[in-house]
Short mmCIF file of C-alpha atoms in Angstrom, two decimals:
data_model
loop_
_atom_site.label_atom_id
_atom_site.label_comp_id
_atom_site.label_asym_id
_atom_site.label_seq_id
_atom_site.Cartn_x
_atom_site.Cartn_y
_atom_site.Cartn_z
CA UNK A 1 -14.49 -25.97 -14.14
CA UNK A 2 -11.45 -25.98 -16.33
CA UNK A 3 -8.46 -23.75 -15.63
CA UNK A 4 -7.78 -21.44 -18.60
CA UNK A 5 -4.25 -22.37 -19.69
CA UNK A 6 -2.00 -21.15 -22.50
CA UNK A 7 1.03 -23.36 -23.20
CA UNK A 8 -0.35 -26.39 -21.35
CA UNK A 9 1.98 -29.13 -22.59
CA UNK A 10 5.72 -29.31 -23.28
CA UNK A 11 6.36 -27.92 -26.75
CA UNK A 12 2.92 -26.30 -26.84
CA UNK A 13 2.37 -22.58 -27.47
CA UNK A 14 -0.55 -20.35 -26.57
CA UNK A 15 -1.08 -16.61 -27.01
CA UNK A 16 -4.09 -14.65 -25.69
CA UNK A 17 -4.69 -10.92 -26.28
CA UNK A 18 -7.68 -8.73 -25.51
CA UNK A 19 -8.63 -5.12 -24.81
CA UNK A 20 -11.61 -2.96 -23.90
CA UNK A 21 -13.45 -5.52 -21.79
CA UNK A 22 -13.13 -7.20 -18.40
CA UNK A 23 -12.91 -10.97 -18.10
CA UNK A 24 -13.75 -12.44 -14.71
CA UNK A 25 -12.97 -16.02 -13.74
CA UNK A 26 -14.23 -15.64 -10.15
CA UNK A 27 -12.66 -18.37 -8.02
CA UNK A 28 -10.91 -19.86 -11.07
CA UNK A 29 -7.20 -19.81 -11.82
CA UNK A 30 -5.31 -18.78 -14.95
CA UNK A 31 -2.06 -20.51 -16.00
CA UNK A 32 0.41 -19.17 -18.56
CA UNK A 33 3.25 -21.53 -19.44
CA UNK A 34 2.13 -24.63 -17.58
CA UNK A 35 4.67 -26.89 -19.32
CA UNK A 36 4.92 -25.12 -22.70
CA UNK A 37 5.05 -21.44 -23.68
CA UNK A 38 2.11 -19.19 -22.89
CA UNK A 39 1.59 -15.45 -23.16
CA UNK A 40 -1.20 -13.09 -22.21
CA UNK A 41 -1.59 -9.42 -23.16
CA UNK A 42 -4.29 -7.42 -21.39
CA UNK A 43 -4.45 -4.10 -23.21
CA UNK A 44 -5.99 -0.64 -22.95
CA UNK A 45 -9.26 -0.44 -21.07
CA UNK A 46 -9.38 -4.16 -20.27
CA UNK A 47 -9.42 -5.98 -16.95
CA UNK A 48 -8.78 -9.50 -15.75
CA UNK A 49 -10.01 -10.95 -12.46
CA UNK A 50 -9.34 -14.45 -11.12
CA UNK A 51 -8.37 -16.19 -7.92
CA UNK A 52 -4.81 -17.02 -8.98
CA UNK A 53 -2.51 -16.11 -11.85
CA UNK A 54 0.32 -18.62 -12.32
CA UNK A 55 3.06 -17.62 -14.77
CA UNK A 56 5.64 -20.32 -15.60
CA UNK A 57 4.23 -23.22 -13.64
CA UNK A 58 6.26 -26.37 -14.49
CA UNK A 59 10.02 -26.68 -15.09
CA UNK A 60 9.53 -26.67 -18.89
CA UNK A 61 6.97 -23.85 -18.68
CA UNK A 62 7.62 -20.32 -19.88
CA UNK A 63 4.94 -17.72 -19.20
CA UNK A 64 4.68 -14.01 -20.01
CA UNK A 65 1.93 -11.61 -18.93
CA UNK A 66 1.64 -7.92 -19.84
CA UNK A 67 -0.93 -5.49 -18.46
CA UNK A 68 -0.66 -2.38 -20.69
CA UNK A 69 -3.08 0.39 -19.77
CA UNK A 70 -5.17 -2.32 -18.18
CA UNK A 71 -5.86 -3.82 -14.77
CA UNK A 72 -5.75 -7.13 -12.99
CA UNK A 73 -7.12 -8.27 -9.64
CA UNK A 74 -6.07 -11.60 -8.06
CA UNK A 75 -5.66 -13.39 -4.75
CA UNK A 76 -2.25 -14.80 -5.66
CA UNK A 77 0.16 -14.01 -8.47
CA UNK A 78 2.94 -16.59 -8.83
CA UNK A 79 5.74 -15.63 -11.22
CA UNK A 80 8.20 -18.45 -11.91
CA UNK A 81 6.71 -21.26 -9.83
CA UNK A 82 9.09 -23.85 -11.32
CA UNK A 83 9.35 -22.50 -14.87
CA UNK A 84 10.41 -19.16 -16.34
CA UNK A 85 7.96 -16.33 -15.74
CA UNK A 86 7.73 -12.63 -16.47
CA UNK A 87 5.11 -10.04 -15.62
CA UNK A 88 5.05 -6.45 -16.82
CA UNK A 89 2.67 -3.66 -15.81
CA UNK A 90 2.93 -0.66 -18.14
CA UNK A 91 1.04 2.22 -19.75
CA UNK A 92 -0.68 3.33 -16.51
CA UNK A 93 -1.70 -0.25 -15.83
CA UNK A 94 -2.57 -1.56 -12.38
CA UNK A 95 -2.17 -4.92 -10.68
CA UNK A 96 -3.80 -5.67 -7.33
CA UNK A 97 -3.20 -8.91 -5.45
CA UNK A 98 -3.20 -10.31 -1.95
CA UNK A 99 0.20 -12.00 -2.52
CA UNK A 100 2.81 -11.75 -5.28
CA UNK A 101 5.58 -14.38 -5.25
CA UNK A 102 8.52 -14.07 -7.67
CA UNK A 103 10.87 -17.07 -8.02
CA UNK A 104 9.07 -19.70 -5.99
CA UNK A 105 10.74 -23.11 -6.40
CA UNK A 106 14.48 -23.77 -6.09
CA UNK A 107 15.11 -24.12 -9.84
CA UNK A 108 17.52 -22.18 -12.09
CA UNK A 109 14.98 -20.28 -14.22
CA UNK A 110 14.37 -16.54 -14.50
CA UNK A 111 11.40 -14.92 -12.77
CA UNK A 112 10.84 -11.18 -13.01
CA UNK A 113 8.29 -8.42 -12.51
CA UNK A 114 8.66 -4.96 -14.09
CA UNK A 115 6.48 -2.01 -13.06
CA UNK A 116 6.89 0.73 -15.68
CA UNK A 117 6.46 4.48 -15.37
CA UNK A 118 3.00 5.60 -14.18
CA UNK A 119 1.95 2.02 -13.41
CA UNK A 120 1.12 0.46 -10.04
CA UNK A 121 1.33 -2.89 -8.30
CA UNK A 122 -0.49 -3.07 -4.97
CA UNK A 123 0.04 -6.16 -2.81
CA UNK A 124 -2.18 -6.34 0.26
CA UNK A 125 -0.12 -8.93 2.12
CA UNK A 126 3.19 -10.50 0.94
CA UNK A 127 5.51 -9.45 -1.88
CA UNK A 128 8.27 -12.09 -2.06
CA UNK A 129 11.24 -11.64 -4.40
CA UNK A 130 13.34 -14.82 -4.54
CA UNK A 131 11.32 -17.02 -2.24
CA UNK A 132 13.17 -20.32 -2.92
CA UNK A 133 14.22 -19.57 -6.52
CA UNK A 134 15.87 -16.57 -8.15
CA UNK A 135 13.67 -13.52 -8.66
CA UNK A 136 13.79 -9.88 -9.70
CA UNK A 137 11.57 -6.84 -9.18
CA UNK A 138 12.27 -3.72 -11.24
CA UNK A 139 10.29 -0.56 -10.44
CA UNK A 140 10.96 1.99 -13.17
CA UNK A 141 11.00 5.76 -12.68
CA UNK A 142 7.43 6.83 -11.92
CA UNK A 143 6.24 3.29 -11.20
CA UNK A 144 4.82 2.30 -7.81
CA UNK A 145 4.93 -0.94 -5.83
CA UNK A 146 3.10 -1.12 -2.50
CA UNK A 147 3.09 -4.13 -0.20
CA UNK A 148 1.90 -5.08 3.27
CA UNK A 149 5.17 -6.98 3.82
CA UNK A 150 8.21 -7.85 1.71
CA UNK A 151 10.53 -10.84 1.69
CA UNK A 152 13.78 -10.79 -0.32
CA UNK A 153 16.05 -13.83 -0.95
CA UNK A 154 14.44 -16.18 1.55
CA UNK A 155 16.02 -19.45 0.41
CA UNK A 156 19.60 -20.64 0.74
CA UNK A 157 21.65 -19.63 -2.30
CA UNK A 158 18.82 -17.56 -3.79
CA UNK A 159 19.66 -14.55 -5.91
CA UNK A 160 17.10 -11.77 -5.61
CA UNK A 161 17.26 -8.26 -7.03
CA UNK A 162 15.05 -5.29 -6.26
CA UNK A 163 15.87 -2.39 -8.57
CA UNK A 164 14.45 1.08 -8.03
CA UNK A 165 14.97 3.44 -10.93
CA UNK A 166 13.42 6.40 -9.19
CA UNK A 167 14.61 9.96 -9.54
CA UNK A 168 12.25 11.53 -7.02
CA UNK A 169 10.30 9.85 -4.23
CA UNK A 170 10.47 6.29 -2.93
CA UNK A 171 8.60 3.89 -5.17
CA UNK A 172 8.37 0.80 -2.99
CA UNK A 173 6.50 1.15 0.27
CA UNK A 174 5.27 -1.19 2.96
CA UNK A 175 1.69 -0.35 3.82
#
């Protein structure tokens, strides 16, 4: 089958928004910002399930995904493969994945994940921030990020930032 893609070609734009329902792509992948600009908003009461979620795939790609009061379940979430990518989980939203990689290829583009207050990201295996490219993870006060293992700034010359804006308990935990 075809891979659902928003912003497939250079100069192209795609914007997808939905709420109140769950879309399941099974073993399929979803790409936002393959070579153009793509955005996805999954809003209150909605869910999105797929094998992989790729945000900012090619060097000219720019992808943005927001889960607001909604949930997502994936095998792999790649933020900033070679292009710019951003992912935000907010409004008591949840994101569950086997692996989340932020800043994958050694290219000078931004890749970031923000977990807002009362929202959760649960990574069963690897959470990598700045694998070979620059990456940032920001866990806001009241947000939670859980991971089986964590890798920060793995590549030579990589800039990686993990910011915890927590006023009470720890918000990032290895499970």
